[in-house]
mmCIF file of C-alpha atoms in Angstrom:
data_model
loop_
_atom_site.group_PDB
_atom_site.id
_atom_site.type_symbol
_atom_site.label_atom_id
_atom_site.label_comp_id
_atom_site.label_asym_id
_atom_site.label_seq_id
_atom_site.Cartn_x
_atom_site.Cartn_y
_atom_site.Cartn_z
ATOM 1 C CA MET A 1 42.853 -2.615 -131.754
ATOM 2 C CA VAL A 2 44.143 -5.384 -134.018
ATOM 3 C CA ASP A 3 42.012 -6.881 -136.794
ATOM 4 C CA ASP A 4 42.456 -10.305 -138.334
ATOM 5 C CA GLU A 5 44.492 -8.984 -141.237
ATOM 6 C CA THR A 6 47.018 -6.956 -139.232
ATOM 7 C CA SER A 7 49.468 -9.738 -138.466
ATOM 8 C CA THR A 8 49.990 -10.545 -142.143
ATOM 9 C CA ARG A 9 49.733 -7.136 -143.749
ATOM 10 C CA ARG A 10 53.534 -6.636 -143.845
ATOM 11 C CA ASP A 11 53.737 -9.583 -146.228
ATOM 12 C CA ALA A 12 51.541 -7.725 -148.696
ATOM 13 C CA ILE A 13 53.267 -4.335 -148.796
ATOM 14 C CA LYS A 14 56.519 -3.180 -150.218
ATOM 15 C CA TYR A 15 58.912 -4.934 -147.844
ATOM 16 C CA GLY A 16 59.290 -7.381 -145.031
ATOM 17 C CA PHE A 17 61.807 -7.620 -142.255
ATOM 18 C CA THR A 18 63.724 -10.169 -140.238
ATOM 19 C CA VAL A 19 65.296 -9.749 -136.842
ATOM 20 C CA ALA A 20 68.055 -11.888 -135.325
ATOM 21 C CA ALA A 21 69.156 -11.054 -131.780
ATOM 22 C CA SER A 22 70.867 -14.272 -130.734
ATOM 23 C CA GLY A 23 74.305 -13.078 -131.823
ATOM 24 C CA LEU A 24 74.208 -10.339 -129.207
ATOM 25 C CA LEU A 25 74.317 -12.690 -126.248
ATOM 26 C CA ALA A 26 78.051 -13.220 -126.525
ATOM 27 C CA GLY A 27 80.125 -10.432 -125.031
ATOM 28 C CA CYS A 28 77.250 -8.050 -124.179
ATOM 29 C CA THR A 29 78.550 -5.622 -121.603
ATOM 30 C CA ASP A 30 77.894 -2.038 -120.637
ATOM 31 C CA GLN A 31 81.004 -0.909 -122.475
ATOM 32 C CA GLU A 32 81.440 1.055 -125.682
ATOM 33 C CA SER A 33 81.259 -1.149 -128.742
ATOM 34 C CA SER A 34 83.769 -0.603 -131.494
ATOM 35 C CA GLY A 35 82.884 0.529 -134.981
ATOM 36 C CA SER A 36 80.129 -0.456 -137.330
ATOM 37 C CA ASP A 37 79.116 -3.985 -138.177
ATOM 38 C CA VAL A 38 80.070 -5.735 -141.399
ATOM 39 C CA THR A 39 76.385 -6.573 -141.911
ATOM 40 C CA GLU A 40 75.534 -2.928 -142.459
ATOM 41 C CA THR A 41 75.069 -2.725 -146.211
ATOM 42 C CA ALA A 42 73.014 -0.030 -147.877
ATOM 43 C CA THR A 43 72.933 -1.107 -151.517
ATOM 44 C CA PRO A 44 71.507 -4.262 -153.064
ATOM 45 C CA THR A 45 74.137 -6.907 -153.762
ATOM 46 C CA PRO A 46 74.122 -10.282 -155.516
ATOM 47 C CA GLU A 47 73.703 -13.501 -153.603
ATOM 48 C CA PRO A 48 76.963 -14.487 -151.876
ATOM 49 C CA GLU A 49 79.352 -17.015 -153.288
ATOM 50 C CA PRO A 50 79.293 -20.353 -151.449
ATOM 51 C CA THR A 51 82.482 -19.456 -149.565
ATOM 52 C CA ALA A 52 81.116 -16.151 -148.235
ATOM 53 C CA SER A 53 79.447 -16.081 -144.849
ATOM 54 C CA LYS A 54 75.810 -15.038 -144.542
ATOM 55 C CA GLU A 55 76.808 -12.456 -141.949
ATOM 56 C CA ASP A 56 79.165 -10.666 -144.342
ATOM 57 C CA THR A 57 76.817 -10.301 -147.306
ATOM 58 C CA PRO A 58 73.103 -9.433 -147.240
ATOM 59 C CA THR A 59 70.510 -11.119 -149.357
ATOM 60 C CA GLU A 60 69.661 -9.702 -152.759
ATOM 61 C CA GLU A 61 67.621 -6.472 -152.686
ATOM 62 C CA SER A 62 67.979 -6.109 -148.923
ATOM 63 C CA TYR A 63 69.177 -3.523 -146.435
ATOM 64 C CA THR A 64 70.795 -4.943 -143.315
ATOM 65 C CA ALA A 65 72.163 -3.426 -140.127
ATOM 66 C CA THR A 66 72.843 -4.609 -136.613
ATOM 67 C CA MET A 67 72.218 -2.747 -133.383
ATOM 68 C CA PRO A 68 72.049 -3.916 -129.776
ATOM 69 C CA PRO A 69 69.721 -4.888 -128.222
ATOM 70 C CA VAL A 70 67.525 -5.975 -131.164
ATOM 71 C CA GLY A 71 70.269 -7.540 -133.256
ATOM 72 C CA GLU A 72 70.222 -7.786 -137.025
ATOM 73 C CA VAL A 73 67.388 -6.190 -139.008
ATOM 74 C CA THR A 74 66.987 -6.815 -142.724
ATOM 75 C CA LEU A 75 64.560 -4.839 -144.896
ATOM 76 C CA GLU A 76 63.698 -5.304 -148.545
ATOM 77 C CA ALA A 77 63.428 -1.531 -149.057
ATOM 78 C CA PRO A 78 64.409 1.547 -147.043
ATOM 79 C CA PRO A 79 61.777 2.743 -144.538
ATOM 80 C CA SER A 80 59.629 5.596 -145.797
ATOM 81 C CA SER A 81 58.141 6.350 -142.368
ATOM 82 C CA TRP A 82 59.470 6.036 -138.851
ATOM 83 C CA ILE A 83 58.756 6.682 -135.192
ATOM 84 C CA GLY A 84 61.590 8.204 -133.139
ATOM 85 C CA GLY A 85 62.340 8.738 -129.473
ATOM 86 C CA LEU A 86 63.112 12.063 -127.788
ATOM 87 C CA GLY A 87 65.070 13.798 -130.521
ATOM 88 C CA PHE A 88 68.333 11.888 -130.876
ATOM 89 C CA THR A 89 67.461 9.464 -133.667
ATOM 90 C CA ALA A 90 65.410 12.208 -135.311
ATOM 91 C CA ASP A 91 68.564 14.315 -135.601
ATOM 92 C CA VAL A 92 70.586 11.363 -136.904
ATOM 93 C CA LEU A 93 67.947 10.689 -139.559
ATOM 94 C CA THR A 94 67.701 14.373 -140.464
ATOM 95 C CA ALA A 95 71.445 14.369 -141.119
ATOM 96 C CA LEU A 96 70.869 11.376 -143.404
ATOM 97 C CA GLY A 97 68.095 13.150 -145.323
ATOM 98 C CA GLN A 98 65.221 11.225 -143.746
ATOM 99 C CA ALA A 99 63.440 13.915 -141.699
ATOM 100 C CA ASP A 100 60.332 13.828 -143.873
ATOM 101 C CA GLY A 101 59.717 10.232 -142.833
ATOM 102 C CA ALA A 102 58.912 11.178 -139.249
ATOM 103 C CA VAL A 103 55.307 10.337 -138.340
ATOM 104 C CA GLY A 104 55.544 10.177 -134.568
ATOM 105 C CA MET A 105 57.874 10.198 -131.570
ATOM 106 C CA VAL A 106 57.942 9.125 -127.962
ATOM 107 C CA ASP A 107 57.665 12.849 -127.212
ATOM 108 C CA PRO A 108 58.174 15.298 -130.111
ATOM 109 C CA SER A 109 58.627 18.272 -127.774
ATOM 110 C CA PHE A 110 62.152 17.087 -126.964
ATOM 111 C CA TRP A 111 63.313 17.276 -130.596
ATOM 112 C CA TYR A 112 65.076 20.617 -130.946
ATOM 113 C CA THR A 113 64.971 21.695 -134.596
ATOM 114 C CA GLY A 114 66.245 25.271 -134.257
ATOM 115 C CA PHE A 115 69.747 24.570 -135.540
ATOM 116 C CA TYR A 116 68.356 23.471 -138.901
ATOM 117 C CA ASP A 117 67.478 27.126 -139.526
ATOM 118 C CA PHE A 118 71.211 27.771 -139.991
ATOM 119 C CA LEU A 119 71.571 25.113 -142.705
ATOM 120 C CA ASP A 120 70.351 26.056 -146.184
ATOM 121 C CA GLY A 121 67.683 23.691 -147.427
ATOM 122 C CA VAL A 122 67.541 21.522 -144.308
ATOM 123 C CA THR A 123 64.011 21.220 -142.987
ATOM 124 C CA ALA A 124 62.148 19.025 -140.551
ATOM 125 C CA PRO A 125 58.468 18.469 -139.800
ATOM 126 C CA SER A 126 56.971 20.755 -137.197
ATOM 127 C CA THR A 127 57.085 18.914 -133.913
ATOM 128 C CA ASP A 128 53.545 20.171 -133.289
ATOM 129 C CA ASP A 129 52.414 18.065 -136.249
ATOM 130 C CA LEU A 130 54.025 14.829 -135.074
ATOM 131 C CA ALA A 131 52.030 12.308 -133.081
ATOM 132 C CA GLN A 132 53.130 11.418 -129.566
ATOM 133 C CA ILE A 133 53.112 7.692 -128.809
ATOM 134 C CA THR A 134 53.117 8.139 -125.023
ATOM 135 C CA THR A 135 50.348 9.426 -122.789
ATOM 136 C CA GLU A 136 50.206 11.984 -119.990
ATOM 137 C CA ASP A 137 50.125 9.024 -117.605
ATOM 138 C CA ARG A 138 53.523 7.914 -118.990
ATOM 139 C CA GLU A 139 52.173 4.872 -120.782
ATOM 140 C CA THR A 140 52.928 3.682 -124.305
ATOM 141 C CA ASP A 141 49.996 4.301 -126.642
ATOM 142 C CA ILE A 142 50.093 1.066 -128.629
ATOM 143 C CA GLU A 143 46.925 1.971 -130.508
ATOM 144 C CA MET A 144 48.623 5.142 -131.749
ATOM 145 C CA VAL A 145 51.579 3.072 -132.994
ATOM 146 C CA TYR A 146 49.190 0.896 -134.991
ATOM 147 C CA GLU A 147 47.378 3.944 -136.327
ATOM 148 C CA LEU A 148 50.619 5.585 -137.479
ATOM 149 C CA ASP A 149 51.717 2.312 -139.104
ATOM 150 C CA PRO A 150 55.426 3.217 -139.475
ATOM 151 C CA ASP A 151 57.952 1.230 -141.451
ATOM 152 C CA LEU A 152 60.488 1.437 -138.603
ATOM 153 C CA MET A 153 60.436 1.883 -134.831
ATOM 154 C CA ALA A 154 63.651 3.906 -134.441
ATOM 155 C CA VAL A 155 63.468 3.517 -130.667
ATOM 156 C CA ASP A 156 65.049 1.268 -128.055
ATOM 157 C CA PRO A 157 62.072 -0.778 -126.797
ATOM 158 C CA ASN A 158 63.671 -0.969 -123.361
ATOM 159 C CA ALA A 159 63.329 2.793 -122.948
ATOM 160 C CA LEU A 160 59.575 2.437 -123.400
ATOM 161 C CA MET A 161 59.537 -0.547 -121.042
ATOM 162 C CA GLY A 162 61.478 1.215 -118.309
ATOM 163 C CA ILE A 163 59.767 4.594 -118.490
ATOM 164 C CA TYR A 164 56.487 4.301 -120.396
ATOM 165 C CA GLY A 165 54.943 1.043 -119.221
ATOM 166 C CA LEU A 166 55.444 -1.100 -122.318
ATOM 167 C CA ASP A 167 55.698 -4.816 -121.507
ATOM 168 C CA GLU A 168 57.429 -7.587 -123.434
ATOM 169 C CA GLU A 169 54.192 -8.767 -124.996
ATOM 170 C CA GLY A 170 53.513 -5.259 -126.288
ATOM 171 C CA ALA A 171 57.040 -5.019 -127.692
ATOM 172 C CA ARG A 172 56.661 -8.372 -129.466
ATOM 173 C CA GLN A 173 53.243 -7.368 -130.755
ATOM 174 C CA ILE A 174 54.558 -4.171 -132.312
ATOM 175 C CA GLU A 175 57.521 -5.979 -133.837
ATOM 176 C CA ALA A 176 55.346 -8.716 -135.330
ATOM 177 C CA ASP A 177 52.442 -6.606 -136.554
ATOM 178 C CA VAL A 178 53.804 -3.124 -137.240
ATOM 179 C CA ALA A 179 57.546 -2.660 -137.738
ATOM 180 C CA PRO A 180 60.951 -3.771 -136.420
ATOM 181 C CA TRP A 181 62.599 -2.010 -133.508
ATOM 182 C CA PHE A 182 65.932 -0.364 -134.275
ATOM 183 C CA GLY A 183 67.200 1.868 -131.492
ATOM 184 C CA ASN A 184 69.672 1.932 -128.630
ATOM 185 C CA GLU A 185 69.222 4.192 -125.602
ATOM 186 C CA SER A 186 72.689 5.501 -124.757
ATOM 187 C CA ARG A 187 72.018 9.084 -123.686
ATOM 188 C CA ARG A 188 73.302 8.401 -120.185
ATOM 189 C CA LYS A 189 73.976 5.456 -117.886
ATOM 190 C CA ARG A 190 70.943 3.177 -117.813
ATOM 191 C CA PHE A 191 69.249 3.154 -114.430
ATOM 192 C CA ASP A 192 69.043 0.188 -112.062
ATOM 193 C CA GLY A 193 66.241 -2.109 -113.120
ATOM 194 C CA TRP A 194 66.678 -1.345 -116.818
ATOM 195 C CA THR A 195 65.192 -4.141 -118.899
ATOM 196 C CA HIS A 196 67.228 -6.024 -121.502
ATOM 197 C CA TRP A 197 64.705 -7.229 -124.033
ATOM 198 C CA PRO A 198 65.117 -9.285 -126.179
ATOM 199 C CA VAL A 199 68.675 -10.344 -125.241
ATOM 200 C CA GLY A 200 68.026 -10.976 -121.557
ATOM 201 C CA GLU A 201 71.246 -9.395 -120.298
ATOM 202 C CA PRO A 202 73.032 -5.999 -120.428
ATOM 203 C CA TYR A 203 73.881 -4.787 -123.913
ATOM 204 C CA ASP A 204 76.422 -2.373 -125.359
ATOM 205 C CA TYR A 205 76.179 1.374 -125.234
ATOM 206 C CA LEU A 206 76.823 3.079 -128.570
ATOM 207 C CA SER A 207 78.801 6.268 -129.115
ATOM 208 C CA LEU A 208 77.226 8.940 -131.312
ATOM 209 C CA PRO A 209 79.283 8.201 -134.477
ATOM 210 C CA GLU A 210 78.431 4.497 -134.276
ATOM 211 C CA TYR A 211 74.754 5.149 -135.016
ATOM 212 C CA ILE A 212 75.450 6.820 -138.345
ATOM 213 C CA PRO A 213 76.546 3.787 -140.429
ATOM 214 C CA LYS A 214 73.825 1.664 -138.855
ATOM 215 C CA TYR A 215 70.951 3.956 -139.805
ATOM 216 C CA ALA A 216 72.661 4.805 -143.101
ATOM 217 C CA ALA A 217 72.707 1.120 -144.015
ATOM 218 C CA LEU A 218 69.076 0.527 -143.151
ATOM 219 C CA PHE A 219 67.927 3.596 -145.112
ATOM 220 C CA GLY A 220 70.133 2.950 -148.144
ATOM 221 C CA GLU A 221 72.297 6.008 -147.431
ATOM 222 C CA ARG A 222 75.772 4.544 -146.968
ATOM 223 C CA GLU A 223 77.464 7.191 -149.135
ATOM 224 C CA ARG A 224 75.752 9.993 -147.257
ATOM 225 C CA GLY A 225 76.623 8.357 -143.936
ATOM 226 C CA ASN A 226 80.294 8.163 -144.898
ATOM 227 C CA ALA A 227 80.279 11.810 -145.944
ATOM 228 C CA LEU A 228 78.705 12.768 -142.642
ATOM 229 C CA LEU A 229 81.333 10.897 -140.646
ATOM 230 C CA GLU A 230 84.083 12.461 -142.770
ATOM 231 C CA LEU A 231 82.826 15.877 -141.680
ATOM 232 C CA TYR A 232 81.819 15.114 -138.112
ATOM 233 C CA GLU A 233 84.759 13.162 -136.752
ATOM 234 C CA PRO A 234 87.560 15.481 -138.001
ATOM 235 C CA PHE A 235 85.639 18.457 -136.585
ATOM 236 C CA VAL A 236 85.512 16.920 -133.116
ATOM 237 C CA GLU A 237 89.147 15.834 -133.351
ATOM 238 C CA GLU A 238 90.308 19.301 -134.392
ATOM 239 C CA VAL A 239 88.454 20.965 -131.533
ATOM 240 C CA THR A 240 89.874 18.570 -128.968
ATOM 241 C CA THR A 241 93.448 19.071 -130.202
ATOM 242 C CA ARG A 242 93.109 22.823 -129.662
ATOM 243 C CA LEU A 243 92.043 22.680 -126.011
ATOM 244 C CA PRO A 244 94.159 24.737 -123.614
ATOM 245 C CA PRO A 245 96.134 22.851 -120.934
ATOM 246 C CA ALA A 246 93.910 21.560 -118.130
ATOM 247 C CA GLU A 247 95.392 23.987 -115.622
ATOM 248 C CA GLU A 248 94.401 26.923 -117.845
ATOM 249 C CA ARG A 249 90.783 25.899 -118.386
ATOM 250 C CA ARG A 250 88.027 27.842 -116.682
ATOM 251 C CA SER A 251 85.798 25.916 -114.298
ATOM 252 C CA MET A 252 82.140 25.518 -115.180
ATOM 253 C CA ALA A 253 78.815 24.667 -113.578
ATOM 254 C CA LEU A 254 76.115 23.049 -115.675
ATOM 255 C CA VAL A 255 72.931 24.487 -114.166
ATOM 256 C CA ASN A 256 69.336 23.673 -115.045
ATOM 257 C CA GLY A 257 67.978 26.431 -117.260
ATOM 258 C CA ARG A 258 64.604 26.668 -115.516
ATOM 259 C CA TYR A 259 64.790 25.655 -111.849
ATOM 260 C CA ASN A 260 66.037 27.999 -109.119
ATOM 261 C CA PRO A 261 65.524 28.736 -105.393
ATOM 262 C CA GLU A 262 62.310 30.602 -106.140
ATOM 263 C CA ASN A 263 60.472 27.838 -108.009
ATOM 264 C CA ARG A 264 62.234 24.690 -106.703
ATOM 265 C CA ASP A 265 64.477 23.667 -103.824
ATOM 266 C CA GLY A 266 67.415 25.514 -105.362
ATOM 267 C CA TRP A 267 69.785 25.599 -108.303
ATOM 268 C CA VAL A 268 70.075 22.151 -109.896
ATOM 269 C CA VAL A 269 73.709 21.564 -110.933
ATOM 270 C CA TYR A 270 74.484 18.587 -113.176
ATOM 271 C CA ASN A 271 77.674 16.583 -113.397
ATOM 272 C CA PRO A 272 78.925 17.487 -116.909
ATOM 273 C CA ASN A 273 81.156 14.423 -117.104
ATOM 274 C CA SER A 274 79.624 11.212 -118.445
ATOM 275 C CA GLU A 275 79.732 8.190 -116.145
ATOM 276 C CA VAL A 276 79.768 5.920 -119.214
ATOM 277 C CA GLU A 277 82.234 7.021 -121.885
ATOM 278 C CA ALA A 278 80.122 6.157 -124.923
ATOM 279 C CA THR A 279 77.020 8.088 -123.887
ATOM 280 C CA TRP A 280 76.122 11.160 -125.917
ATOM 281 C CA GLY A 281 73.895 13.321 -123.682
ATOM 282 C CA LYS A 282 76.817 15.440 -122.434
ATOM 283 C CA LYS A 283 79.247 14.568 -125.198
ATOM 284 C CA GLN A 284 80.347 18.133 -125.942
ATOM 285 C CA TYR A 285 81.507 18.666 -122.361
ATOM 286 C CA ARG A 286 83.397 15.379 -122.297
ATOM 287 C CA ASP A 287 85.069 16.184 -125.617
ATOM 288 C CA LEU A 288 85.991 19.648 -124.359
ATOM 289 C CA GLY A 289 87.650 18.290 -121.226
ATOM 290 C CA VAL A 290 85.706 20.571 -118.906
ATOM 291 C CA VAL A 291 86.861 21.424 -115.414
ATOM 292 C CA ASP A 292 83.795 20.868 -113.236
ATOM 293 C CA ALA A 293 83.545 23.391 -110.413
ATOM 294 C CA PHE A 294 81.344 20.949 -108.473
ATOM 295 C CA GLU A 295 83.560 17.902 -108.832
ATOM 296 C CA GLY A 296 83.218 15.743 -105.721
ATOM 297 C CA ALA A 297 79.891 17.277 -104.688
ATOM 298 C CA TYR A 298 77.486 14.809 -106.316
ATOM 299 C CA ASP A 299 77.782 11.907 -103.853
ATOM 300 C CA GLY A 300 77.204 9.326 -106.560
ATOM 301 C CA GLN A 301 74.239 11.156 -108.107
ATOM 302 C CA SER A 302 74.042 12.901 -111.475
ATOM 303 C CA SER A 303 73.190 16.297 -109.968
ATOM 304 C CA VAL A 304 73.215 18.291 -106.774
ATOM 305 C CA THR A 305 70.852 21.058 -105.604
ATOM 306 C CA VAL A 306 72.309 24.155 -103.941
ATOM 307 C CA ASP A 307 71.154 27.598 -102.839
ATOM 308 C CA HIS A 308 72.880 30.891 -103.694
ATOM 309 C CA GLU A 309 75.402 30.334 -100.916
ATOM 310 C CA GLY A 310 76.211 26.875 -102.232
ATOM 311 C CA LEU A 311 76.736 28.263 -105.718
ATOM 312 C CA LEU A 312 79.128 30.851 -104.321
ATOM 313 C CA GLU A 313 80.967 28.216 -102.278
ATOM 314 C CA TYR A 314 81.952 26.305 -105.424
ATOM 315 C CA ASP A 315 82.274 29.573 -107.381
ATOM 316 C CA PRO A 316 82.357 28.489 -111.054
ATOM 317 C CA ASP A 317 84.075 30.695 -113.628
ATOM 318 C CA VAL A 318 81.348 29.905 -116.179
ATOM 319 C CA ILE A 319 77.714 28.907 -115.788
ATOM 320 C CA ILE A 320 76.036 27.099 -118.690
ATOM 321 C CA PHE A 321 72.290 26.603 -118.485
ATOM 322 C CA ASN A 322 71.382 23.050 -119.465
ATOM 323 C CA PHE A 323 68.474 22.831 -121.944
ATOM 324 C CA GLY A 324 69.090 26.536 -122.483
ATOM 325 C CA ILE A 325 68.297 26.481 -126.205
ATOM 326 C CA THR A 326 64.852 25.122 -125.333
ATOM 327 C CA TYR A 327 64.251 27.379 -122.342
ATOM 328 C CA ARG A 328 65.020 30.542 -124.322
ATOM 329 C CA ASP A 329 61.387 30.346 -125.402
ATOM 330 C CA PHE A 330 59.369 27.789 -123.467
ATOM 331 C CA ASP A 331 55.615 28.311 -123.479
ATOM 332 C CA GLY A 332 56.274 31.939 -124.357
ATOM 333 C CA THR A 333 58.717 32.580 -121.504
ATOM 334 C CA ASN A 334 62.476 33.200 -121.685
ATOM 335 C CA TYR A 335 63.585 31.238 -118.645
ATOM 336 C CA ILE A 336 67.261 31.821 -119.374
ATOM 337 C CA GLN A 337 66.824 35.548 -119.036
ATOM 338 C CA GLN A 338 64.952 34.967 -115.781
ATOM 339 C CA GLN A 339 67.816 32.834 -114.466
ATOM 340 C CA ARG A 340 70.367 35.481 -115.362
ATOM 341 C CA GLU A 341 68.371 38.255 -113.700
ATOM 342 C CA LEU A 342 67.764 36.212 -110.558
ATOM 343 C CA LEU A 343 71.493 35.662 -110.128
ATOM 344 C CA GLU A 344 72.525 39.205 -111.059
ATOM 345 C CA ASP A 345 69.998 40.789 -108.686
ATOM 346 C CA HIS A 346 70.765 38.579 -105.676
ATOM 347 C CA PRO A 347 73.254 39.878 -103.057
ATOM 348 C CA VAL A 348 74.980 36.481 -102.820
ATOM 349 C CA GLY A 349 74.412 35.104 -106.322
ATOM 350 C CA SER A 350 75.852 38.243 -107.895
ATOM 351 C CA ARG A 351 79.188 37.536 -106.174
ATOM 352 C CA VAL A 352 79.702 34.254 -108.027
ATOM 353 C CA THR A 353 82.611 34.726 -110.437
ATOM 354 C CA ALA A 354 80.588 33.648 -113.485
ATOM 355 C CA VAL A 355 77.839 36.106 -112.625
ATOM 356 C CA ASP A 356 80.189 38.969 -111.793
ATOM 357 C CA ASN A 357 82.028 38.499 -115.102
ATOM 358 C CA GLY A 358 78.883 37.992 -117.157
ATOM 359 C CA ASP A 359 79.814 34.441 -118.162
ATOM 360 C CA LEU A 360 76.259 33.054 -118.099
ATOM 361 C CA TYR A 361 75.475 31.100 -121.249
ATOM 362 C CA VAL A 362 72.795 29.209 -123.090
ATOM 363 C CA GLY A 363 73.505 25.475 -123.010
ATOM 364 C CA GLY A 364 72.388 22.664 -125.270
ATOM 365 C CA THR A 365 69.944 19.806 -125.240
ATOM 366 C CA PRO A 366 71.165 16.310 -124.333
ATOM 367 C CA TYR A 367 69.041 14.860 -127.156
ATOM 368 C CA GLN A 368 71.734 15.552 -129.726
ATOM 369 C CA GLY A 369 72.566 13.688 -132.888
ATOM 370 C CA PRO A 370 75.426 14.750 -135.184
ATOM 371 C CA ILE A 371 73.916 18.038 -136.395
ATOM 372 C CA ILE A 372 72.894 19.281 -132.976
ATOM 373 C CA ASN A 373 76.133 18.088 -131.404
ATOM 374 C CA MET A 374 78.282 19.978 -133.915
ATOM 375 C CA PHE A 375 76.484 23.229 -133.162
ATOM 376 C CA GLN A 376 76.545 22.598 -129.421
ATOM 377 C CA THR A 377 80.223 21.632 -129.364
ATOM 378 C CA GLU A 378 81.062 24.830 -131.219
ATOM 379 C CA MET A 379 78.882 26.806 -128.834
ATOM 380 C CA ALA A 380 80.431 25.361 -125.668
ATOM 381 C CA ALA A 381 83.998 25.644 -126.999
ATOM 382 C CA LYS A 382 83.546 29.378 -127.448
ATOM 383 C CA GLN A 383 81.789 29.799 -124.103
ATOM 384 C CA LEU A 384 84.505 27.991 -122.169
ATOM 385 C CA TYR A 385 87.678 28.822 -124.094
ATOM 386 C CA PRO A 386 87.180 32.140 -125.923
ATOM 387 C CA GLU A 387 90.906 32.858 -126.149
ATOM 388 C CA GLU A 388 91.361 29.759 -128.329
ATOM 389 C CA PHE A 389 88.065 29.517 -130.209
ATOM 390 C CA GLY A 390 86.811 33.099 -130.180
ATOM 391 C CA ALA A 391 84.171 34.716 -128.002
ATOM 392 C CA TYR A 392 80.594 33.486 -128.071
ATOM 393 C CA PRO A 393 78.444 36.442 -129.180
ATOM 394 C CA GLY A 394 75.088 34.785 -128.541
ATOM 395 C CA TYR A 395 72.828 32.115 -129.959
ATOM 396 C CA GLY A 396 72.796 32.152 -133.757
ATOM 397 C CA GLU A 397 75.001 35.221 -134.054
ATOM 398 C CA LEU A 398 78.248 33.722 -135.365
ATOM 399 C CA SER A 399 79.598 35.249 -138.532
ATOM 400 C CA ALA A 400 81.073 32.976 -141.205
ATOM 401 C CA ASP A 401 84.660 33.595 -140.130
ATOM 402 C CA GLU A 402 83.815 32.738 -136.509
ATOM 403 C CA GLN A 403 82.330 29.318 -137.292
ATOM 404 C CA LEU A 404 84.239 26.155 -136.417
ATOM 405 C CA PHE A 405 82.698 23.827 -139.006
ATOM 406 C CA ASP A 406 81.456 24.024 -142.574
ATOM 407 C CA ARG A 407 77.719 24.743 -142.540
ATOM 408 C CA GLN A 408 77.472 24.471 -146.308
ATOM 409 C CA ARG A 409 79.006 21.023 -146.352
ATOM 410 C CA LEU A 410 76.742 19.811 -143.546
ATOM 411 C CA ALA A 411 73.689 21.213 -145.333
ATOM 412 C CA ALA A 412 74.755 19.582 -148.591
ATOM 413 C CA ILE A 413 75.036 16.195 -146.912
ATOM 414 C CA ALA A 414 71.664 16.470 -145.228
ATOM 415 C CA THR A 415 69.952 17.575 -148.432
ATOM 416 C CA GLY A 416 71.746 15.029 -150.615
ATOM 417 C CA ASP A 417 73.584 17.628 -152.721
ATOM 418 C CA PHE A 418 77.101 16.491 -151.845
#
């Protein structure tokens, strides 16, 4: 798998990298970290004056950023190719104009690219054309990583360790011979037994906006990253300031878009509220202050399974089908339509308020970077609070005057024409 020249080949190509993780050991907790790091610099700068600290100013012709758990990464040139995870970092990098650099992912099928169709000029590689670096047996395909030879592993190595069988030696081998790791798995609370390589103890979760300056710095896209934040953060803030009072909000149930009493044990209902504040998998529901119809039913778990009678017992005003945008067309089947029909045609399910009123909606994917999250926040705001944000007519059917954010501006940022 590795020839004699592999370990030194990075010295001979266009850039090298250094990684320093020791600074993360102090104050590493499972809490949200605050802001971007001063080491994140996207443009070459002169050598520092003697009074300047090394941490504050990168070396000449370098691109430096810091991210737990791997610490500081310094490159001599922006990465031209990268391997991503399950869609999140791919969306972040698409927003920063780096989609064409994708060569592989942990599992490309989880990267939802449909929203890019609504942004002029924004494209992404077909996920069918991207290599998968994990196997059907849920192992990490290290040979595939070597074959792809990326400039950056935009993945948290601990996610591969905890789920796809990578060990510490494999992680070190990839870092030494292929490319640095630069990822942080913060979709949801990390499970018991989560590894903490290379820091050796729990490390910070990152909120969605915190990733943008970090990747922008490493890819030499600080200006684009700032423009993206200047669009993204005011959008979220404006939506949250317009929410109706809590007592006037409709209750919701976040239901799996595929499973039901006919093909599984029942309806799988997820807790829409994040256990860890910084996590981004359900960010739109947290930002929208949802009233969960099943609050108190989860018994410490992230979901609960109920039959039709159980769904009626909690009687949500709105049902949103999680992963709905994916399940609209999954292996040629519209599972969302099947879910709707199963509820509408059932003598008990049809009595649920959401079903009786026709408030059954397509939900988003939890693998959401800034682009996907903006579309999914807009979508959920209209589904839950139509009196404030306007009715939701259906996926992709919003007219220009019904949109809650500037598509043209977002497209311009992603394409570099801003």
